[in-house]
Short mmCIF file of C-alpha atoms in Angstrom, two decimals:
data_model
loop_
_atom_site.label_atom_id
_atom_site.label_comp_id
_atom_site.label_asym_id
_atom_site.label_seq_id
_atom_site.Cartn_x
_atom_site.Cartn_y
_atom_site.Cartn_z
CA MET A 656 66.08 137.04 62.72
CA LYS A 657 68.68 139.25 64.38
CA ASN A 658 67.70 140.88 67.61
CA LYS A 659 67.76 144.62 68.12
CA ALA A 660 71.17 144.58 69.84
CA GLN A 661 72.73 142.92 66.84
CA LEU A 662 71.04 145.30 64.41
CA ASP A 663 72.46 148.22 66.32
CA GLY A 664 75.97 146.78 65.90
CA MET A 665 76.25 145.56 69.46
CA PRO A 666 78.07 142.27 70.20
CA VAL A 667 76.01 139.11 70.37
CA TRP A 668 76.79 138.67 74.07
CA PHE A 669 75.18 142.03 75.00
CA ASP A 670 71.42 142.58 74.80
CA GLY A 671 71.53 146.25 75.72
CA LYS A 672 71.08 145.62 79.43
CA SER A 673 73.21 142.68 80.51
CA ILE A 674 76.20 140.64 79.40
CA ASN A 675 75.85 136.97 78.51
CA GLU A 676 79.08 135.67 80.00
CA ALA A 677 78.93 132.30 78.24
CA LEU A 678 78.57 133.91 74.81
CA PHE A 679 81.37 136.34 75.64
CA CYS A 680 83.72 133.45 76.48
CA GLU A 681 82.79 131.67 73.27
CA GLU A 682 83.57 134.73 71.16
CA PHE A 683 86.74 135.55 73.11
CA LEU A 684 88.13 132.04 72.63
CA GLN A 685 87.49 132.27 68.89
CA THR A 686 89.79 135.27 68.62
CA HIS A 687 92.40 134.33 71.26
CA LYS A 688 94.59 131.23 71.46
CA ILE A 689 94.29 130.23 75.09
CA ILE A 690 93.68 127.04 77.07
CA PHE A 691 93.34 126.25 80.75
CA THR A 692 94.86 123.13 82.28
CA ASN A 693 96.75 122.05 85.39
CA GLY A 694 95.55 125.16 87.21
CA ALA A 695 96.92 127.75 84.75
CA PHE A 696 96.18 129.49 81.46
CA PHE A 697 98.52 128.87 78.53
CA THR A 698 98.94 130.89 75.34
CA PRO A 699 101.47 130.91 72.47
CA GLU A 700 103.62 133.02 74.83
CA GLY A 701 103.67 130.24 77.41
CA ARG A 702 102.10 130.05 80.84
CA VAL A 703 100.12 133.08 82.01
CA THR A 704 101.88 133.97 85.25
CA ASP A 705 99.77 137.08 85.88
CA GLU A 706 96.07 137.24 85.03
CA LEU A 707 96.00 141.04 85.09
CA PRO A 708 96.80 141.48 81.35
CA LEU A 709 94.10 138.93 80.53
CA ARG A 710 91.62 140.83 82.67
CA GLY A 711 92.71 144.00 80.88
CA GLU A 712 91.89 142.49 77.49
CA ILE A 713 88.48 141.43 78.76
CA PHE A 714 87.86 144.94 80.06
CA GLU A 715 88.72 146.42 76.66
CA GLU A 716 86.00 144.23 75.16
CA LEU A 717 83.45 145.11 77.84
CA LYS A 718 83.97 148.84 78.19
CA CYS A 719 81.86 149.58 75.11
CA CYS A 720 78.93 148.19 77.06
CA ALA A 721 78.42 150.43 80.05
CA VAL A 722 77.08 148.03 82.66
CA SER A 723 77.36 148.14 86.41
CA ASN A 724 79.87 146.18 88.46
CA ILE A 725 82.31 145.44 85.63
CA PRO A 726 85.09 144.15 87.97
CA ARG A 727 82.80 141.40 89.23
CA LYS A 728 81.74 140.62 85.66
CA ILE A 729 85.39 140.26 84.67
CA SER A 730 86.05 137.89 87.58
CA ASN A 731 83.03 135.80 86.63
CA ILE A 732 84.17 135.67 83.00
CA VAL A 733 87.69 134.56 84.00
CA GLU A 734 86.26 131.77 86.15
CA LEU A 735 83.88 130.74 83.37
CA MET A 736 86.73 130.82 80.86
CA LYS A 737 88.60 128.25 82.96
CA LEU A 738 85.75 125.88 82.15
CA ALA A 739 85.27 126.93 78.55
CA ALA A 740 89.01 126.70 77.73
CA LEU A 741 89.67 123.60 79.81
CA VAL A 742 91.68 120.79 78.25
CA GLU A 743 92.21 117.51 80.03
CA ASP A 744 95.97 117.32 79.68
CA PHE A 745 98.83 119.32 78.20
CA PRO A 746 102.01 117.22 78.41
CA PRO A 747 105.49 118.76 78.14
CA GLU A 748 107.52 118.53 74.93
CA PRO A 749 111.04 117.48 75.94
CA ASP A 750 112.49 117.61 72.42
CA ARG A 751 112.21 121.37 71.86
CA ILE A 752 112.87 124.80 73.35
CA HIS A 753 110.33 127.54 72.67
CA LEU A 754 112.06 130.91 72.26
CA SER A 755 110.81 134.43 71.66
CA ASN A 756 111.26 134.15 67.87
CA GLY A 757 110.45 130.48 67.30
CA THR A 758 111.17 126.93 68.38
CA LEU A 759 114.60 125.29 68.59
CA PHE A 760 114.54 121.51 68.35
CA LEU A 761 116.99 119.20 70.04
CA ASP A 762 118.39 118.10 66.68
CA GLY A 763 119.40 121.71 65.95
CA THR A 764 116.61 122.64 63.53
CA PHE A 765 114.74 125.90 64.09
CA ALA A 766 111.16 126.85 63.22
CA LYS A 767 110.23 130.53 63.20
CA GLY A 768 107.02 131.93 64.63
CA LYS A 769 104.61 131.09 67.44
CA PRO A 770 101.87 129.06 65.76
CA LYS A 771 100.76 127.01 68.76
CA ILE A 772 100.09 127.19 72.46
CA VAL A 773 103.09 126.11 74.56
CA ARG A 774 103.83 125.38 78.21
CA ASN A 775 107.04 127.41 78.39
CA ARG A 776 108.63 130.13 76.30
CA PHE A 777 111.98 131.74 76.98
CA PRO A 778 112.40 135.52 76.67
CA VAL A 779 115.45 135.05 74.43
CA SER A 780 115.79 134.96 70.65
CA TYR A 781 117.65 132.30 68.71
CA ASN A 782 120.36 133.70 66.49
CA PRO A 783 122.92 131.14 65.27
CA ASN A 784 125.31 133.94 64.31
CA THR A 785 125.48 135.40 67.81
CA PRO A 786 129.12 135.77 68.93
CA LYS A 787 130.45 133.75 71.84
CA PRO A 788 129.66 135.14 75.31
CA VAL A 789 133.23 136.21 76.05
CA LEU A 790 132.52 137.85 79.39
CA TRP A 791 130.47 134.88 80.60
CA LEU A 792 133.15 132.37 79.61
CA GLN A 793 135.85 134.44 81.30
CA PHE A 794 133.73 134.64 84.44
CA LEU A 795 133.32 130.86 84.53
CA ASP A 796 137.03 130.36 83.90
CA ASP A 797 137.79 132.52 86.94
CA LEU A 798 135.11 130.85 89.07
CA LEU A 799 135.38 127.12 88.31
CA TYR A 800 138.08 124.62 87.49
CA LEU A 801 138.42 124.06 83.76
CA GLU A 802 137.32 120.42 83.87
CA ASP A 803 134.10 121.32 85.73
CA ILE A 804 132.83 123.93 83.26
CA PRO A 805 131.42 121.30 80.81
CA THR A 806 129.35 119.87 83.67
CA LEU A 807 127.77 123.26 84.35
CA GLN A 808 127.27 123.80 80.61
CA GLU A 809 125.40 120.50 80.32
CA TYR A 810 123.32 121.17 83.42
CA ILE A 811 122.15 124.61 82.29
CA GLY A 812 121.33 123.15 78.88
CA TYR A 813 119.51 120.28 80.59
CA CYS A 814 117.29 122.81 82.36
CA LEU A 815 116.16 124.29 79.03
CA ILE A 816 113.91 121.32 78.25
CA PRO A 817 111.03 119.97 80.37
CA SER A 818 112.63 116.63 81.20
CA ASN A 819 114.16 114.96 84.25
CA LYS A 820 116.00 112.23 82.35
CA GLY A 821 119.32 113.31 83.84
CA GLN A 822 118.04 112.73 87.40
CA ARG A 823 120.57 115.11 88.93
CA MET A 824 120.58 118.30 90.96
CA MET A 825 123.57 120.62 91.22
CA VAL A 826 125.29 122.23 94.19
CA ILE A 827 128.01 124.83 93.58
CA LYS A 828 130.04 125.18 96.74
CA GLY A 829 132.53 127.82 97.80
CA SER A 830 133.82 129.54 100.90
CA GLY A 831 132.11 132.84 100.05
CA GLY A 832 132.83 135.88 97.94
CA GLU A 833 133.76 134.02 94.76
CA GLY A 834 130.77 135.36 92.81
CA LYS A 835 128.92 132.08 92.27
CA SER A 836 125.52 133.71 92.88
CA GLN A 837 126.08 135.79 89.72
CA ILE A 838 125.17 132.63 87.82
CA GLY A 839 121.65 132.78 89.24
CA ALA A 840 121.23 136.40 88.18
CA VAL A 841 122.25 135.61 84.60
CA LEU A 842 120.02 132.53 84.46
CA GLY A 843 117.11 134.72 85.52
CA ALA A 844 117.52 136.69 82.29
CA LEU A 845 117.74 133.48 80.26
CA PHE A 846 114.81 131.61 81.83
CA GLY A 847 112.48 134.48 82.71
CA SER A 848 109.30 133.23 84.38
CA ASN A 849 110.45 129.64 83.88
CA MET A 850 112.86 130.06 86.81
CA LYS A 851 111.97 130.49 90.45
CA ASP A 852 113.99 131.43 93.51
CA GLY A 853 113.35 128.88 96.22
CA SER A 854 114.75 126.95 99.14
CA ILE A 855 115.73 123.30 99.11
CA GLY A 856 115.20 123.25 102.87
CA LYS A 857 111.63 124.45 102.42
CA ILE A 858 110.99 121.87 99.70
CA SER A 859 112.17 119.11 102.04
CA GLU A 860 110.03 120.28 104.97
CA ASN A 861 106.85 121.62 103.40
CA ARG A 862 104.61 119.27 101.46
CA PHE A 863 102.96 122.25 99.75
CA ALA A 864 106.26 123.59 98.37
CA ARG A 865 106.36 121.11 95.49
CA ALA A 866 103.17 122.55 94.00
CA ASP A 867 104.91 125.95 93.76
CA LEU A 868 107.38 124.37 91.32
CA GLU A 869 104.70 123.15 88.93
CA HIS A 870 105.31 124.54 85.40
CA ILE A 871 108.79 125.74 86.52
CA LEU A 872 111.94 124.52 84.74
CA LEU A 873 114.57 125.66 87.24
CA CYS A 874 114.52 126.39 90.97
CA VAL A 875 117.56 128.28 92.26
CA ASP A 876 118.50 128.32 95.95
CA ASP A 877 120.83 131.30 96.08
CA ASP A 878 122.01 130.70 99.65
CA MET A 879 121.33 127.13 100.70
CA ARG A 880 120.79 126.59 104.39
CA MET A 881 123.48 124.61 106.16
CA GLU A 882 121.14 122.52 108.30
CA ALA A 883 120.87 118.86 107.36
CA LEU A 884 117.56 117.90 105.76
CA ARG A 885 115.25 116.00 108.08
CA GLN A 886 113.44 114.50 105.10
CA THR A 887 114.79 113.85 101.63
CA ASN A 888 111.86 112.12 99.92
CA TYR A 889 110.36 115.35 98.51
CA VAL A 890 113.70 116.50 97.09
CA LYS A 891 114.47 113.09 95.58
CA SER A 892 111.01 112.84 94.04
CA ILE A 893 111.49 116.19 92.26
CA VAL A 894 114.94 115.27 90.96
CA THR A 895 113.78 111.93 89.58
CA ALA A 896 110.22 112.78 88.45
CA GLN A 897 109.55 111.59 84.91
CA GLY A 898 105.84 112.11 84.73
CA LYS A 899 103.01 113.39 86.83
CA MET A 900 103.32 113.48 90.59
CA ASP A 901 100.96 114.11 93.45
CA LEU A 902 100.85 117.83 94.29
CA GLU A 903 99.01 119.54 97.09
CA ARG A 904 98.08 123.14 97.82
CA LYS A 905 96.75 124.48 101.09
CA GLY A 906 93.04 123.94 101.51
CA LYS A 907 92.71 122.05 98.24
CA GLN A 908 92.47 118.43 97.23
CA SER A 909 95.74 116.95 96.01
CA TYR A 910 96.03 116.41 92.27
CA GLN A 911 98.36 114.96 89.65
CA GLY A 912 100.57 117.54 87.95
CA TRP A 913 103.60 117.60 85.66
CA MET A 914 106.87 118.25 87.48
CA CYS A 915 109.95 119.18 85.45
CA ALA A 916 111.75 121.51 87.87
CA ARG A 917 115.50 121.08 88.25
CA LEU A 918 117.32 122.20 91.41
CA LEU A 919 120.44 124.40 91.48
CA ALA A 920 121.91 125.55 94.80
CA PHE A 921 124.76 127.85 95.76
CA SER A 922 126.24 127.16 99.16
CA ASN A 923 129.17 127.49 101.51
CA GLY A 924 128.77 123.86 102.59
CA ASP A 925 127.40 120.49 101.63
CA LEU A 926 123.82 119.33 101.21
CA GLN A 927 123.44 116.76 103.97
CA ALA A 928 120.63 114.57 105.25
CA LEU A 929 119.93 114.10 108.94
CA PHE A 930 118.67 110.54 108.65
CA ASP A 931 118.97 109.46 105.01
CA ARG A 932 122.38 107.89 104.47
CA SER A 933 121.42 105.96 101.38
CA ASP A 934 123.51 106.14 98.26
CA GLY A 935 120.43 107.29 96.35
CA PHE A 936 120.43 110.71 98.00
CA TYR A 937 124.08 111.50 97.31
CA ARG A 938 124.50 110.03 93.83
CA ARG A 939 121.85 112.46 92.58
CA GLN A 940 124.08 115.42 93.43
CA LEU A 941 126.54 117.11 91.09
CA VAL A 942 128.85 118.97 93.48
CA LEU A 943 131.12 121.60 91.95
CA THR A 944 133.66 123.52 94.01
CA THR A 945 134.78 127.03 93.14
CA LYS A 946 138.31 128.32 92.99
CA GLU A 947 139.52 130.42 95.87
CA LYS A 948 139.00 134.13 95.45
CA PRO A 949 142.31 135.77 94.52
CA ALA A 950 143.62 138.18 97.13
CA GLY A 951 143.12 141.77 96.10
CA ARG A 952 140.60 141.01 93.35
CA MET A 953 138.38 143.97 92.54
CA ASP A 954 134.78 142.88 91.90
CA ASP A 955 132.66 144.59 89.28
CA PRO A 956 129.23 145.43 90.77
CA ASP A 957 127.75 145.56 87.25
CA LEU A 958 129.15 142.21 86.14
CA ALA A 959 125.78 140.43 86.15
CA GLU A 960 124.16 143.13 84.02
CA LYS A 961 127.02 142.99 81.54
CA MET A 962 126.73 139.21 81.26
CA LYS A 963 122.96 139.47 80.76
CA ALA A 964 123.71 141.38 77.57
CA GLU A 965 125.31 138.17 76.27
CA VAL A 966 122.24 136.05 77.00
CA GLU A 967 121.71 135.03 73.36
CA GLY A 968 125.27 133.74 73.21
CA ILE A 969 124.80 131.99 76.57
CA LEU A 970 121.74 130.26 75.10
CA LEU A 971 123.83 128.82 72.25
CA TRP A 972 126.54 127.80 74.73
CA ALA A 973 123.99 126.01 76.93
CA PHE A 974 122.31 124.38 73.93
CA GLU A 975 125.68 122.95 72.91
CA GLY A 976 125.91 121.36 76.35
CA LEU A 977 122.37 120.00 76.04
CA GLN A 978 123.14 118.35 72.71
CA ARG A 979 126.28 116.78 74.16
CA LEU A 980 124.30 115.52 77.16
CA ALA A 981 121.56 114.05 74.95
CA ALA A 982 124.17 112.34 72.75
CA ASN A 983 125.62 110.79 75.92
CA ASN A 984 122.21 109.38 76.91
CA PHE A 985 121.75 112.11 79.56
CA LYS A 986 124.84 111.07 81.52
CA PHE A 987 126.67 114.16 82.72
CA THR A 988 130.34 114.79 82.13
CA GLU A 989 131.98 114.49 85.55
CA SER A 990 135.57 115.27 86.41
CA ASP A 991 137.51 113.31 89.01
CA ARG A 992 137.09 116.31 91.30
CA THR A 993 133.30 116.20 90.98
CA ARG A 994 133.22 112.50 91.80
CA GLU A 995 135.55 113.02 94.76
CA ASN A 996 133.35 115.88 95.98
CA ARG A 997 130.29 113.63 95.97
CA GLU A 998 132.15 110.84 97.76
CA ALA A 999 133.44 113.31 100.35
CA VAL A 1000 129.93 114.61 101.01
CA LYS A 1001 128.67 111.06 101.47
CA ARG A 1002 131.51 110.10 103.80
CA ASP A 1003 131.19 113.29 105.80
CA ASN A 1004 127.59 112.42 106.63
CA ASN A 1005 128.27 108.73 107.21
CA ASN A 1006 131.50 107.95 109.07
CA VAL A 1007 130.70 104.23 108.91
CA TYR A 1008 132.65 104.15 105.63
CA ASP A 1009 135.73 105.60 107.30
CA PHE A 1010 135.30 103.17 110.20
CA LEU A 1011 135.28 100.17 107.88
CA ASP A 1012 138.27 101.52 105.93
CA SER A 1013 140.29 102.29 109.07
CA ASP A 1014 143.18 100.21 110.45
CA GLY A 1015 143.19 98.60 113.88
CA TYR A 1016 139.45 98.52 114.56
CA VAL A 1017 138.04 95.84 112.26
CA HIS A 1018 139.45 93.27 109.87
CA LEU A 1019 137.66 92.21 106.69
CA LYS A 1020 137.94 88.55 105.76
CA ALA A 1021 135.46 86.10 104.26
CA ASP A 1022 135.53 83.45 107.02
CA LEU A 1023 135.12 85.85 109.95
CA SER A 1024 132.04 87.17 111.74
CA ALA A 1025 131.02 89.72 114.36
CA SER A 1026 127.80 90.55 116.14
CA SER A 1027 126.09 93.88 115.58
CA LYS A 1028 126.73 94.76 119.24
CA GLU A 1029 130.46 94.05 118.97
CA LEU A 1030 130.73 96.10 115.81
CA TYR A 1031 128.88 99.02 117.36
CA GLU A 1032 131.16 99.00 120.41
CA ALA A 1033 134.21 99.08 118.12
CA TYR A 1034 132.57 101.88 116.14
CA GLN A 1035 132.04 103.89 119.34
CA ILE A 1036 135.72 103.50 120.19
CA TYR A 1037 136.64 104.69 116.70
CA CYS A 1038 134.40 107.76 117.01
CA THR A 1039 135.71 108.60 120.48
CA GLU A 1040 139.35 108.35 119.48
CA ASN A 1041 138.75 110.39 116.31
CA ASN A 1042 136.46 112.95 117.96
CA LEU A 1043 133.54 112.11 115.66
CA PRO A 1044 129.81 111.97 116.45
CA ALA A 1045 128.57 108.40 116.64
CA LEU A 1046 125.38 107.22 115.02
CA LYS A 1047 122.72 105.56 117.11
CA PRO A 1048 122.81 101.74 117.17
CA ARG A 1049 119.93 101.28 114.76
CA SER A 1050 121.26 103.88 112.32
CA PHE A 1051 124.68 102.22 112.50
CA SER A 1052 123.23 98.81 111.66
CA GLU A 1053 121.18 100.26 108.80
CA ALA A 1054 124.29 101.98 107.42
CA LEU A 1055 126.23 98.71 107.56
CA ILE A 1056 123.44 96.87 105.78
CA ALA A 1057 123.32 99.57 103.09
CA CYS A 1058 127.02 99.20 102.29
CA GLN A 1059 127.43 95.45 102.87
CA SER A 1060 127.82 94.64 99.18
CA ARG A 1061 130.57 97.26 98.87
CA TYR A 1062 132.64 95.56 101.59
CA ASN A 1063 131.58 91.97 100.83
CA LEU A 1064 129.69 91.64 104.10
CA GLU A 1065 126.54 89.61 104.72
CA TYR A 1066 123.94 90.52 107.30
CA CYS A 1067 122.36 87.56 109.08
CA ASN A 1068 120.90 86.43 112.42
CA ASN A 1069 123.15 83.42 112.78
CA VAL A 1070 126.31 84.91 114.30
CA THR A 1071 127.62 83.35 117.53
CA ASN A 1072 128.67 85.91 120.13
CA ALA A 1073 131.20 85.53 122.96
CA ALA A 1074 128.54 83.99 125.22
CA GLY A 1075 127.77 81.30 122.66
CA ARG A 1076 124.35 82.68 121.71
CA ARG A 1077 123.14 83.20 118.17
CA VAL A 1078 122.58 86.90 117.49
CA ARG A 1079 122.30 89.34 114.60
CA GLY A 1080 125.55 90.33 112.99
CA PHE A 1081 127.67 90.29 109.87
CA LEU A 1082 129.75 87.69 108.09
CA GLY A 1083 133.06 88.75 106.56
CA ILE A 1084 134.32 91.01 109.33
CA GLU A 1085 136.14 90.71 112.67
CA VAL A 1086 136.37 93.18 115.56
CA LEU A 1087 139.93 93.97 116.68
CA VAL A 1088 139.19 96.23 119.67
CA ARG A 1089 137.16 95.74 122.84
CA ASN A 1090 136.00 97.99 125.66
CA HIS A 1091 137.97 97.45 128.89
CA ILE A 1092 137.35 99.26 132.14
CA SER A 1093 140.12 99.72 134.71
CA VAL A 1094 140.45 101.57 138.00
CA PHE A 1095 142.78 104.02 136.30
CA SER A 1096 140.28 105.11 133.68
CA GLY A 1097 137.02 105.41 135.61
CA ASP A 1098 134.14 105.02 133.17
CA SER A 1099 136.11 105.91 130.05
CA MET A 1100 136.58 103.41 127.24
CA ARG A 1101 140.02 101.86 126.73
CA THR A 1102 141.17 99.87 123.77
CA TYR A 1103 143.94 98.04 125.64
CA VAL A 1104 144.92 96.80 129.12
CA SER A 1105 148.51 97.28 130.26
CA GLU A 1106 150.47 94.10 130.98
CA ASP A 1107 151.59 95.34 134.44
CA VAL A 1108 148.03 95.74 135.79
CA PRO A 1109 147.45 93.17 138.59
CA GLU A 1110 145.06 90.35 137.75
CA GLU A 1111 142.60 91.28 140.50
CA TRP A 1112 142.28 94.79 139.04
CA ARG A 1113 141.31 93.35 135.68
CA ARG A 1114 138.11 91.85 137.06
#
C-alpha cells in the first residue's frame, strides 16, 4: 500500500519530513548516466571536472521538498552517490576518440551520438568535409622546418587517444619570440579539459604531481625551466606507462590509477638531467627546433584566436598524423635534424662521449687496456683543456660502463696498472696523456714535459 507521501504525489525518497538519501540516489541513477571510479565521476560527456553542475541538478530535485540544511543534504548525497555509482574499473579505450557529436574510431569510421559513458570527450565536432586549416598550416610552416612538421602532426594525433604506445615526449626549442607557445593555446581549444598546464620540473620533484595528471591526455609546459632535473624516474614512468601506476595524493593512501598523459614542453633550452646520463632518458625525447624569427616580422596578437576557429580542421589534420603513426607501429617520423638534436642534447649533458671521440687523449684498440684511474685523469685533462665541467669519478665510470658496447669496451677488474697491481678498468682502450708536474707549472696539470728540462727537475 502506498504511503501518504506517495499518494500526495511526493517522491518516494521524501516522507513529508525528511529525505531518504539512499532512495534519492537510487532514483537519480535511474534517470542519469553516471558512474564513479578512480576518484572521479564520469558521464557520457566525459569526466566531471567540476561537481557544481551535478550539485545543481540535485538541488533542482530537492527544492520541491522544503527541508532544512539543504547544502549539507546535497553534500551527503554526493558522497553517498560515490558509493552507489561506484564501479571497480573503467579502462581507457585506445582505439577511439570521443568527440562532441560522436565517436571517431582509429580505422576512420564514425559513430554519431553519445550512447555510453566515456572517460574523455573532446569539445570538437567531427566533420569530414571541414576545409584544411590554412592559417594553422601557414603558422607551422613559418615556425618549424618542413621535415619536422609531420613529427608534430603525429605527436598531436598521438595525444588524442589514451595510449602511451609511442613512449615519447616532445620538446619544442627556440631562442624566444618565435611564437611556439601559440601551439599550446590552440591545443587548449582542441583538448578542452583533457589538457592541463603543468611543469615537468614539478613532476620530477614532487611525488604528488603525477596524481594531478590522472585522467589527463596532454600536459603542456609552456615555459620549461632550464634547471637540470635532479630525478628523472617520475618523468620516465609517465612517458612509458602502459597501464596502471602507483599514484599518491597528500594525506591519502597511494592507489593504482590509469596514466595516459603525454608531455609537451616549449623551451629556450634542452631538457637535461643532473645525474641520469642513461640513454633511456634521452631517447624518449622528440626535440624539435624552431626557425629563427625573421627580422622585422609583425606578430598578430589575435593569431591564436584565429587558429582556434580552425579547430575542426586541425582535428582532421592531427587524426591523419595519428593514423600514419599507428600504421607505422607507433614509431614517429623523425628527420635527420630531430635525431641530431637528440644526440646533441645527450652529448651536451655527458661529455664522456666527446672525450672518447677526441684525438690525442685516448686510443681505442681491442688489445689495449687502461685503469679507471688513468682514464679519469686523462678525462680531467680533456675537460681542463676544453674548459668543460668534469664529472665526478664515480659518475665518469658509470658513464663509461653505460656506453661500453658503443665503443667496444669491456669493464673488468683485471687490468694491470703501472705499479703492476690488478685494478678496475676497461679493455679496448689506451690512455695517451698523463699528468706531469714541473716547477714551471706549480700545481697545474701538464700533458707534456719539455725535452730541455733538466733530469733533476723532472723528479
